[in-house]
Short mmCIF file of C-alpha atoms in Angstrom, two decimals:
data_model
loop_
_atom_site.label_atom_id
_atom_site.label_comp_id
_atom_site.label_asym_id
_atom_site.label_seq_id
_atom_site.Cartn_x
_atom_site.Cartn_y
_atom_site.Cartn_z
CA UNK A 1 105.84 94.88 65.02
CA UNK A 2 108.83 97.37 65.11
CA UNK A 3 112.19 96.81 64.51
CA UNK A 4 113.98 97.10 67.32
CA UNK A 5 117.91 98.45 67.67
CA UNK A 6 120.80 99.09 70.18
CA UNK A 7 122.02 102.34 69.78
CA UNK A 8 124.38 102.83 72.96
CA UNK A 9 126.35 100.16 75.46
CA UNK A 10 127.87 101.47 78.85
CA UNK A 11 129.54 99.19 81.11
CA UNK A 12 131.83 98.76 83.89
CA UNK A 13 133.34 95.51 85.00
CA UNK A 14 136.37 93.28 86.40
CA UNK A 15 137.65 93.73 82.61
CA UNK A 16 137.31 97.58 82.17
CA UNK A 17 135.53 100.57 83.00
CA UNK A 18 134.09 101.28 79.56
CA UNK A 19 132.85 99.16 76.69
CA UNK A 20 136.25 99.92 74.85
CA UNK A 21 138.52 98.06 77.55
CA UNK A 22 136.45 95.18 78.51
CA UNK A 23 136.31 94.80 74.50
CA UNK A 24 139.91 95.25 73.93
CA UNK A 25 140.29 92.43 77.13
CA UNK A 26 138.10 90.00 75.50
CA UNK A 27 139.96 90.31 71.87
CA UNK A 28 142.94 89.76 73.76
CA UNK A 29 141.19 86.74 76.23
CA UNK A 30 142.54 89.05 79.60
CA UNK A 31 141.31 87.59 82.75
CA UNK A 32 139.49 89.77 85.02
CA UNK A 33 139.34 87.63 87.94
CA UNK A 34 141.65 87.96 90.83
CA UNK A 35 142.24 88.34 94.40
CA UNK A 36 139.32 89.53 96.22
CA UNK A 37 140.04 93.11 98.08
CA UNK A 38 137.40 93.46 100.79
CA UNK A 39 136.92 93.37 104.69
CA UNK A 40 137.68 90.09 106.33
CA UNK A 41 138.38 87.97 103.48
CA UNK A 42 140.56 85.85 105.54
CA UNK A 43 137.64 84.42 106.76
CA UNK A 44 136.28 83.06 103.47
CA UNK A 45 137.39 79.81 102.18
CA UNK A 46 136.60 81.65 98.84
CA UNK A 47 139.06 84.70 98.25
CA UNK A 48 138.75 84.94 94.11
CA UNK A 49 136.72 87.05 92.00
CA UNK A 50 135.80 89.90 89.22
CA UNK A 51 136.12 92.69 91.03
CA UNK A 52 136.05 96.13 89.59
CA UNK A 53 139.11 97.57 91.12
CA UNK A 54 140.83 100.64 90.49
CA UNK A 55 137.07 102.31 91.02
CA UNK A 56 137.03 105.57 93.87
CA UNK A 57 133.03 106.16 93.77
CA UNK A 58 133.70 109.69 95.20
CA UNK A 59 135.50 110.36 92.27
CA UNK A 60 132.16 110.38 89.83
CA UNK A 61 129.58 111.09 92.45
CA UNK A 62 129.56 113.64 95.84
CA UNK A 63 128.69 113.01 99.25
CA UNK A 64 124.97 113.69 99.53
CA UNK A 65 124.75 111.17 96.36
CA UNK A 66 126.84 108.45 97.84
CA UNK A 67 124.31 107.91 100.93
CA UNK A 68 121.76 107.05 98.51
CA UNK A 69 123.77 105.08 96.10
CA UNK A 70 124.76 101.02 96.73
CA UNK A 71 127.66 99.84 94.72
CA UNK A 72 125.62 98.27 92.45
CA UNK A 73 123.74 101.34 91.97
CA UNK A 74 126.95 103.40 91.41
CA UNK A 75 127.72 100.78 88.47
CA UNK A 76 124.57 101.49 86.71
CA UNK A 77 125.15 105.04 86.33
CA UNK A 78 128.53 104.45 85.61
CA UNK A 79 127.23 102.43 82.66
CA UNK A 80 124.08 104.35 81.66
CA UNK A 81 126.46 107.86 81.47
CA UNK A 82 128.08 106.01 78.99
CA UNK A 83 125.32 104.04 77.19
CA UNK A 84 123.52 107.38 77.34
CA UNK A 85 125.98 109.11 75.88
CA UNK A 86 127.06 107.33 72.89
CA UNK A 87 123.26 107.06 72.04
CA UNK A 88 123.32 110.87 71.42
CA UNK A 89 119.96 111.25 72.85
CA UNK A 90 118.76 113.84 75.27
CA UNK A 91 115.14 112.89 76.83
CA UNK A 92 112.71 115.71 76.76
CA UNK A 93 109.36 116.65 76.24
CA UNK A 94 106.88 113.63 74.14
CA UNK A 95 110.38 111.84 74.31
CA UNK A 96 110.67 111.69 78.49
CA UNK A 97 107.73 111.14 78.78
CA UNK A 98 107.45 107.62 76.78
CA UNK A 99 110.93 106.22 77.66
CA UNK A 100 111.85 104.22 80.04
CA UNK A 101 114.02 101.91 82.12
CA UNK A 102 113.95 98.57 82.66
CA UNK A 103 117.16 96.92 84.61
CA UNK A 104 117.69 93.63 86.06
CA UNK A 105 119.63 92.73 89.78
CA UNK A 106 119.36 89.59 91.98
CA UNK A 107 120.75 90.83 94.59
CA UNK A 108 120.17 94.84 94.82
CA UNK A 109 122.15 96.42 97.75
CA UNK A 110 124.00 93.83 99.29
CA UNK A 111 126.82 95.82 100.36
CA UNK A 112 124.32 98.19 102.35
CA UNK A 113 122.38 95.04 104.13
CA UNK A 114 125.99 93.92 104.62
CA UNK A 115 127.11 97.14 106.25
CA UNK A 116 124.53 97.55 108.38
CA UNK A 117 123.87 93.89 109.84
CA UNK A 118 127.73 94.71 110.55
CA UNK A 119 126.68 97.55 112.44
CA UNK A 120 123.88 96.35 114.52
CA UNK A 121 124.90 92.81 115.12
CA UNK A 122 128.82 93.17 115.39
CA UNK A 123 129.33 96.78 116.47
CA UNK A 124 126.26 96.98 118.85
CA UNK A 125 124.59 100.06 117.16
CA UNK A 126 121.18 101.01 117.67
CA UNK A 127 120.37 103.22 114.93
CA UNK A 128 121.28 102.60 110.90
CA UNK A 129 121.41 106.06 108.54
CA UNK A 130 117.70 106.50 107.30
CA UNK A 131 118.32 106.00 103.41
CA UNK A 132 119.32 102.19 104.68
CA UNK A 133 116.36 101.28 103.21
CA UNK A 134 116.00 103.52 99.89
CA UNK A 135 119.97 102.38 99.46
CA UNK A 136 119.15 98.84 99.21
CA UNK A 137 116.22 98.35 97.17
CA UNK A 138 116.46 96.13 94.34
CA UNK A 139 115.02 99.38 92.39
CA UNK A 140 116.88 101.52 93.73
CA UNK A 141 119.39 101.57 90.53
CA UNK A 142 116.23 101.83 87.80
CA UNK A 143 114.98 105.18 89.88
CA UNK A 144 118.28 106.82 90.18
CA UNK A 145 118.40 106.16 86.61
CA UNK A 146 115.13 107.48 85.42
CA UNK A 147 115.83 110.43 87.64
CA UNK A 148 119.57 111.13 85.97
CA UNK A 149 117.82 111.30 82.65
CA UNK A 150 113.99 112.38 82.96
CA UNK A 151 113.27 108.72 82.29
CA UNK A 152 109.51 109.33 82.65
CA UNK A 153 108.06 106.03 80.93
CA UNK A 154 107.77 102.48 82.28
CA UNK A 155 110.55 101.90 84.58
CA UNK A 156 110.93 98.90 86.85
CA UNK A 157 113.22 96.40 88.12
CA UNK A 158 113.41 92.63 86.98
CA UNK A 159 114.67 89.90 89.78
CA UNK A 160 115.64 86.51 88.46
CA UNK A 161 118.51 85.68 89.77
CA UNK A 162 121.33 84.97 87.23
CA UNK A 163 118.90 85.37 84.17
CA UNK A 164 117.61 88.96 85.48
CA UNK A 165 119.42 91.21 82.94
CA UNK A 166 118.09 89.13 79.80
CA UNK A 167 114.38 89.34 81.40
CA UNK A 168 114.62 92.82 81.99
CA UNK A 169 116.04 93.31 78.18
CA UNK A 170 113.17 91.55 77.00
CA UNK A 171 110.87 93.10 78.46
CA UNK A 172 112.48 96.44 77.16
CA UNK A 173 112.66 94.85 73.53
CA UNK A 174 109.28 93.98 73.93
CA UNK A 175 107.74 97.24 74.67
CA UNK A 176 109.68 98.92 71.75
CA UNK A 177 108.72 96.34 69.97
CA UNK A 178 105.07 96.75 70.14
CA UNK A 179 104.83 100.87 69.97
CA UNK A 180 104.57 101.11 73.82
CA UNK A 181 107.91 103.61 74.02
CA UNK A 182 110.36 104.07 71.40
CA UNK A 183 113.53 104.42 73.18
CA UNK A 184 114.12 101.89 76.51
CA UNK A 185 117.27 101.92 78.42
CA UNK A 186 117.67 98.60 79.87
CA UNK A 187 120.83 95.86 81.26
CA UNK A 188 121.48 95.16 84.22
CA UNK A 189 123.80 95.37 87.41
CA UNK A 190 125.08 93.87 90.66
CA UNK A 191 127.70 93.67 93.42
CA UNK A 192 127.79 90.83 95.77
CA UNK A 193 131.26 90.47 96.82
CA UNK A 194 131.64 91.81 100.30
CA UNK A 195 131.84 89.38 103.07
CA UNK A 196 128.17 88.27 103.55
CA UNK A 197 127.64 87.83 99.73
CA UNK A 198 130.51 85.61 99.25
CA UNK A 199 130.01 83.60 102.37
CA UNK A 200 126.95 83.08 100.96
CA UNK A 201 128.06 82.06 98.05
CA UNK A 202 130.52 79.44 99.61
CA UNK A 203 127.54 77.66 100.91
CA UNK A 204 126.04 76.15 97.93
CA UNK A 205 129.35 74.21 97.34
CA UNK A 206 129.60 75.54 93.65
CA UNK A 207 132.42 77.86 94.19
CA UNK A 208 135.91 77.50 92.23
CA UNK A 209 138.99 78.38 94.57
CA UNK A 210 141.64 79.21 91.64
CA UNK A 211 139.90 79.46 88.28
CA UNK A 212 136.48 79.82 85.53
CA UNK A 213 137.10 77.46 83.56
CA UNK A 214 133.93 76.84 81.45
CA UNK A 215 133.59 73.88 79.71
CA UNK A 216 136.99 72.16 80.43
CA UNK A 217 136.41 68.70 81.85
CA UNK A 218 138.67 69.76 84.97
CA UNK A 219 136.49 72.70 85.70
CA UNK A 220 135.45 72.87 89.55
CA UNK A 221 133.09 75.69 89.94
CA UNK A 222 132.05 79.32 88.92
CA UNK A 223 133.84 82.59 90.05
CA UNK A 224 131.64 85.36 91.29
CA UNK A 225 132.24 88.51 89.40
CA UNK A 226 130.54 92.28 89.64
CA UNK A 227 129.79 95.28 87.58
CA UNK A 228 126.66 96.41 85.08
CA UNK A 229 126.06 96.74 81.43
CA UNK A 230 123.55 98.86 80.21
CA UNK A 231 121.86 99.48 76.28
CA UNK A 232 119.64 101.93 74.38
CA UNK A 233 117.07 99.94 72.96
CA UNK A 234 115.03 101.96 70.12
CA UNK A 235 112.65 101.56 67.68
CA UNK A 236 114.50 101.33 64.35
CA UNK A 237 113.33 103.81 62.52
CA UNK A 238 113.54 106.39 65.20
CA UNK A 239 116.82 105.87 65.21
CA UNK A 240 117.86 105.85 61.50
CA UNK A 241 115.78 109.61 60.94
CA UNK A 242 118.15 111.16 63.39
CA UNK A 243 121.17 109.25 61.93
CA UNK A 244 121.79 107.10 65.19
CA UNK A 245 125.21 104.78 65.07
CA UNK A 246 123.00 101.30 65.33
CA UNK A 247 125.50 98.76 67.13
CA UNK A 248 123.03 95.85 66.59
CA UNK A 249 119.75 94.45 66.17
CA UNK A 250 117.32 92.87 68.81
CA UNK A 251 115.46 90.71 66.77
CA UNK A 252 114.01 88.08 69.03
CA UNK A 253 113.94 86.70 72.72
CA UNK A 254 111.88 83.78 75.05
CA UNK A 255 111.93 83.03 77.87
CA UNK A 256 111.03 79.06 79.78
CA UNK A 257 110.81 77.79 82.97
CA UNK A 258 111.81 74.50 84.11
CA UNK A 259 109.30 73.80 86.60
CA UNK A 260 111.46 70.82 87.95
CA UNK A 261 114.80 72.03 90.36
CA UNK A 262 115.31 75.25 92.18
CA UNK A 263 119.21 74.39 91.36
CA UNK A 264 119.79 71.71 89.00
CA UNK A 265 119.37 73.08 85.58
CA UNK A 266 117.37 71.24 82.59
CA UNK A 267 118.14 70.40 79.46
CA UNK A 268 114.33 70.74 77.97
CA UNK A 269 114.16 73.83 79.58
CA UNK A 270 117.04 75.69 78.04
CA UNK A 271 116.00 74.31 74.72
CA UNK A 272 112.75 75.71 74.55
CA UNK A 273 114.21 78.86 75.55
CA UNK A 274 116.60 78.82 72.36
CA UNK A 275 114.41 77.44 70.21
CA UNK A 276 111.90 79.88 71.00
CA UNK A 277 114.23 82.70 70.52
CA UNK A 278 115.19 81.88 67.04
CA UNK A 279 111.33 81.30 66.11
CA UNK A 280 111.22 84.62 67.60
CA UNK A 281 113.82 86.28 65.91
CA UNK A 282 112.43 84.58 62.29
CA UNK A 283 115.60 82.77 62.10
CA UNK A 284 116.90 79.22 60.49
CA UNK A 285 119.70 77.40 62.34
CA UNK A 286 122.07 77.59 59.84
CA UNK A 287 121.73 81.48 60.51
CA UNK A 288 123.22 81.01 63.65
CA UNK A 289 126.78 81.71 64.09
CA UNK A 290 127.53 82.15 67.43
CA UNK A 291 126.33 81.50 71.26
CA UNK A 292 127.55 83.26 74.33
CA UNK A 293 126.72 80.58 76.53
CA UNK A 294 125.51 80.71 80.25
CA UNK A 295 128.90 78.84 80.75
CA UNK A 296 129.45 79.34 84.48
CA UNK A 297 132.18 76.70 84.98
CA UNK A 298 129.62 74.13 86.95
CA UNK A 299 129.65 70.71 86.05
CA UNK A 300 126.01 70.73 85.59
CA UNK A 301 125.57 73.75 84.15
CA UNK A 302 128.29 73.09 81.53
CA UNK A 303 127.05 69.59 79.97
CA UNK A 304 123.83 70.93 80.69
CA UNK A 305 123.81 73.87 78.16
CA UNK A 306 125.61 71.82 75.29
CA UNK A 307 123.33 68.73 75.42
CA UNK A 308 120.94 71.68 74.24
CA UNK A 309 122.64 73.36 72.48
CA UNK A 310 123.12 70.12 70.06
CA UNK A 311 118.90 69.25 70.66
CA UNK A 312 118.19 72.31 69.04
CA UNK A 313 120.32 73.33 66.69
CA UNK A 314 121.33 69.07 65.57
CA UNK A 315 123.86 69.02 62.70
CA UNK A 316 124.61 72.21 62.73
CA UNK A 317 125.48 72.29 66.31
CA UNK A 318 129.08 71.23 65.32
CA UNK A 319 129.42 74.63 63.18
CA UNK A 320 128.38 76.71 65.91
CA UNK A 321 130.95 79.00 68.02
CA UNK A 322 129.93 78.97 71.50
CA UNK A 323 131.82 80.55 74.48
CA UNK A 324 131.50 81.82 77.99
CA UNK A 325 133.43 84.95 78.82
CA UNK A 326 132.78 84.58 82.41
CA UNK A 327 135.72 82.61 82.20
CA UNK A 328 137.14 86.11 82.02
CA UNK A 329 134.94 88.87 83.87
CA UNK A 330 133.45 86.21 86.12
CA UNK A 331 129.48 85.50 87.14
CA UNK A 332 127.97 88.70 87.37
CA UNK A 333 124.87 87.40 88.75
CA UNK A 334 121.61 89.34 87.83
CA UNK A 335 124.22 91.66 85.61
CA UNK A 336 125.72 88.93 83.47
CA UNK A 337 123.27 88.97 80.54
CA UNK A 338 124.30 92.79 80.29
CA UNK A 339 127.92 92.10 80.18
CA UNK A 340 127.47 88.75 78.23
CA UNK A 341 125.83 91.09 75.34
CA UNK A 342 128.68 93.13 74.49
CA UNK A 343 130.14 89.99 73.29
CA UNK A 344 127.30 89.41 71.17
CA UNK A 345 127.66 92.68 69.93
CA UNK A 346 131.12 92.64 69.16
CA UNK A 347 130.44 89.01 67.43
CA UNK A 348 127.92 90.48 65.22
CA UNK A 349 129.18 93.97 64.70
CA UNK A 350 133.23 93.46 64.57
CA UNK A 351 133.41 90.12 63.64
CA UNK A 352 135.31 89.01 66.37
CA UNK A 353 134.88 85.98 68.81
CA UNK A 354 134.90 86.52 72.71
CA UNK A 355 137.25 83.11 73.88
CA UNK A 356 136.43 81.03 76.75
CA UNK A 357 140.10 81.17 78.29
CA UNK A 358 141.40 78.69 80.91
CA UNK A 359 140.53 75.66 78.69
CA UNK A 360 142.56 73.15 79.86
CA UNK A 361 141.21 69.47 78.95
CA UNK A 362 138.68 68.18 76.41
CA UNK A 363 135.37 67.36 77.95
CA UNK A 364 133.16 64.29 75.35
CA UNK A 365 130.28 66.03 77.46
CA UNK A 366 130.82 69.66 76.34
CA UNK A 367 132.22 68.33 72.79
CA UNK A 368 131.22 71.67 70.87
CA UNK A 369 133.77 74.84 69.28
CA UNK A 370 134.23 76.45 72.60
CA UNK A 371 136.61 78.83 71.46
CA UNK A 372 139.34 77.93 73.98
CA UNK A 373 141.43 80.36 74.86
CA UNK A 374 142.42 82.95 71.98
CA UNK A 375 139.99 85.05 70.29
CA UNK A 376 138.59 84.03 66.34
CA UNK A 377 137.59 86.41 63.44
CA UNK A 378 134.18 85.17 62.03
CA UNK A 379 131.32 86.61 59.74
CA UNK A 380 128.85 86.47 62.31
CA UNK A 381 125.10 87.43 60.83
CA UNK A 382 123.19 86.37 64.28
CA UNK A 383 124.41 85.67 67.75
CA UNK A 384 122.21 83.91 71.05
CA UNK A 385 122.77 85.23 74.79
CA UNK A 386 121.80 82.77 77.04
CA UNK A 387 120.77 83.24 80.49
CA UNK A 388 119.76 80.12 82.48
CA UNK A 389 119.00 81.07 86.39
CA UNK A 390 118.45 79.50 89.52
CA UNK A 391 114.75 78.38 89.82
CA UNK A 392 114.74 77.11 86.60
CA UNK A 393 114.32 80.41 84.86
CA UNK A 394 115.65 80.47 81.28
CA UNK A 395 115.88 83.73 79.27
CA UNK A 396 117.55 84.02 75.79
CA UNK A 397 118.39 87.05 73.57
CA UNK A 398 118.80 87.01 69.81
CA UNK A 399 121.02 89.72 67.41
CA UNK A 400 121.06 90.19 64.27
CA UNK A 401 124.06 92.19 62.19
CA UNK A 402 122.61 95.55 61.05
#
């Protein structure tokens, strides 16, 4: 098996439009989440979230471009420019033709099916703009992508709901992993909040009207956020023989199903996923230094993750870090693994400890170091992202310090 390394990181999200802002914002424990800005939000009973203001698409991309690209599809090449970029690789010849993409989203184009039931059901017409439906689809993002960069490899897009971005970077680890393309550029992206997404949302009843606040026993719900991250995976060597900046290893992942709630999360399930990952990985426990948790701010969810969290990793449970920066850029849905790993990153590259702000109140059910509120300096030498989704669908990341 091949090593496998990151070797670029492009985001955009509630926090910043770069991986250098949201970082700076989670040193400093900034909170992304705000007043929503979007048509009719009078009407929702939610009006909070991570959006990604301050963003004028036609200022990156022109107008023939912007009928073919969704929101969420503007975010990925937003963040892929930027992974892209820093990776100092240019994809041609035996190169193009073996990379790939691989990108998760639960959601795809909401804002185009949003736009255009508006425009047939509220406004009466009878015609929609022919890219409707090359707009909207879920792979929409992955193709403009491969297309941007002569991405001629396996490229496809992975839909699991809220654990779709640590799927998809699995299954990009995986393939670099086993010789089947030595560079993969893979994350994930999504933007549900416009009107119909959120009043969606509101009708599962797990929606927080003021605050993320992971963890704390007076938390009342998750906040919806937006945005993408996206990562060069490659093979290790590759990248050390053209003297690649290597941000982080990939060194193991797994992935569980529940098979028992399409809602209600389980404990047995999310431990087999991080148990599996460190088996994975090659790793002991006491390795472990730090978890970005799924964290979403649910009373389920929360008690949930740490009663796992202490199965698996027992005593040393109690000398784990573990925190959920949604509390500051929000749920990003199918993106959230992608954002969540930048904090991994930073954890195991910089030595610094994304907080889960907006702790208010000790919780005996969530009694773990959750990091509350300010930022910690740690020697970090291997970090978990975990991703537990709707349907029972558990996916978890592990990285190692390089």
């Amino acid at each position: 098996m091949k090593r496998v390394v990151i070797t670029g990181a492009g985001t955009i999200n509630a926090l910043g439009h770069d991986v250098a802002t949201t970082l700076d914002a989670m040193r400093a424990g900034r909170c992304g989440i705000g007043q929503l800005e979007l048509r009719d939000v009078e009407r929702l009973s939610i009006q909070i979230g991570g959006q990604v203001k301050n963003f004028a698409a036609e200022g990156h991309f022109n107008r023939q471009q912007m009928t073919l690209y969704d929101r969420f599809t503007q975010f990925t090449l937003m963040a892929a420019r930027e992974a892209i970029t820093q990776s100092g690789l240019e994809f041609s010849g035996e190169l193009a033709a073996r990379a790939g993409v691989v990108l998760g989203t639960a959601g795809g184009g909401v804002s185009t099916w949003d736009d255009n039931y508006r425009a047939v059901y509220e406004e009466g017409k009878n015609r929609v703009h022919p890219f409707v439906v090359p707009k909207l689809m879920n792979n929409a993002a992955v193709s403009h992508v491969s297309m941007a960069y002569n991405l001629k490899g396996p490229s496809f897009t992975v839909s699991t709901a809220c654990a779709s971005s640590n799927h998809a970077m699995a299954q990009a680890f995986q393939m670099v992993r086993a010789g089947a393309a030595p560079v993969m550029v893979s994350g994930g992206s999504e933007s549900m909040l416009c009107f119909g997404g959120v009043k969606a949302w509101e009708g599962l009843r797990v929606m927080s009207r003021d605050a993320c606040r992971p963890f704390s026993a007076n938390r009342n719900g998750m906040v919806q956020g937006e945005g993408a991250g996206v990562f060069v995976f490659e093979e290790y060597e590759h990248a050390r023989a053209r003297g690649a900046d290597i941000l982080a290893e990939v060194s193991g992942f797994a992935m569980s199903s529940d098979a028992s709630d399409i809602v209600m999360p389980s404990k047995q399930g999310a431990a087999r996923a991080m148990a599996g990952a460190l088996q994975d990985a090659g790793v002991n426990l006491d390795q472990v230094g730090y978890i970005n948790a799924h964290g979403t701010g649910t009373a389920a969810n929360d008690k949930t993750e740490c009663a796992a969290v202490a199965d698996v990793f027992g005593h040393h449970a109690d000398k784990l870090m573990i925190s959920s920066t949604k509390s500051m850029h929000g749920h990003l849905i199918g993106a959230t693994g992608a954002v969540e790993l930048l904090a991994c990153i930073m954890a195991v590259r910089d030595g610094v400890i994304a907080p889960t702000i907006g702790y208010q109140e000790f919780d005996p059910e969530c009694a773990l170091d959750v990091v509350p509120n300010e930022a910690r300096e740690a020697n970090v030498d291997v970090a978990l992202s975990n991703a537990f989704a709707f349907g029972g669908l558990n996916a978890v990341l592990a990285l190692r310090r390089v």
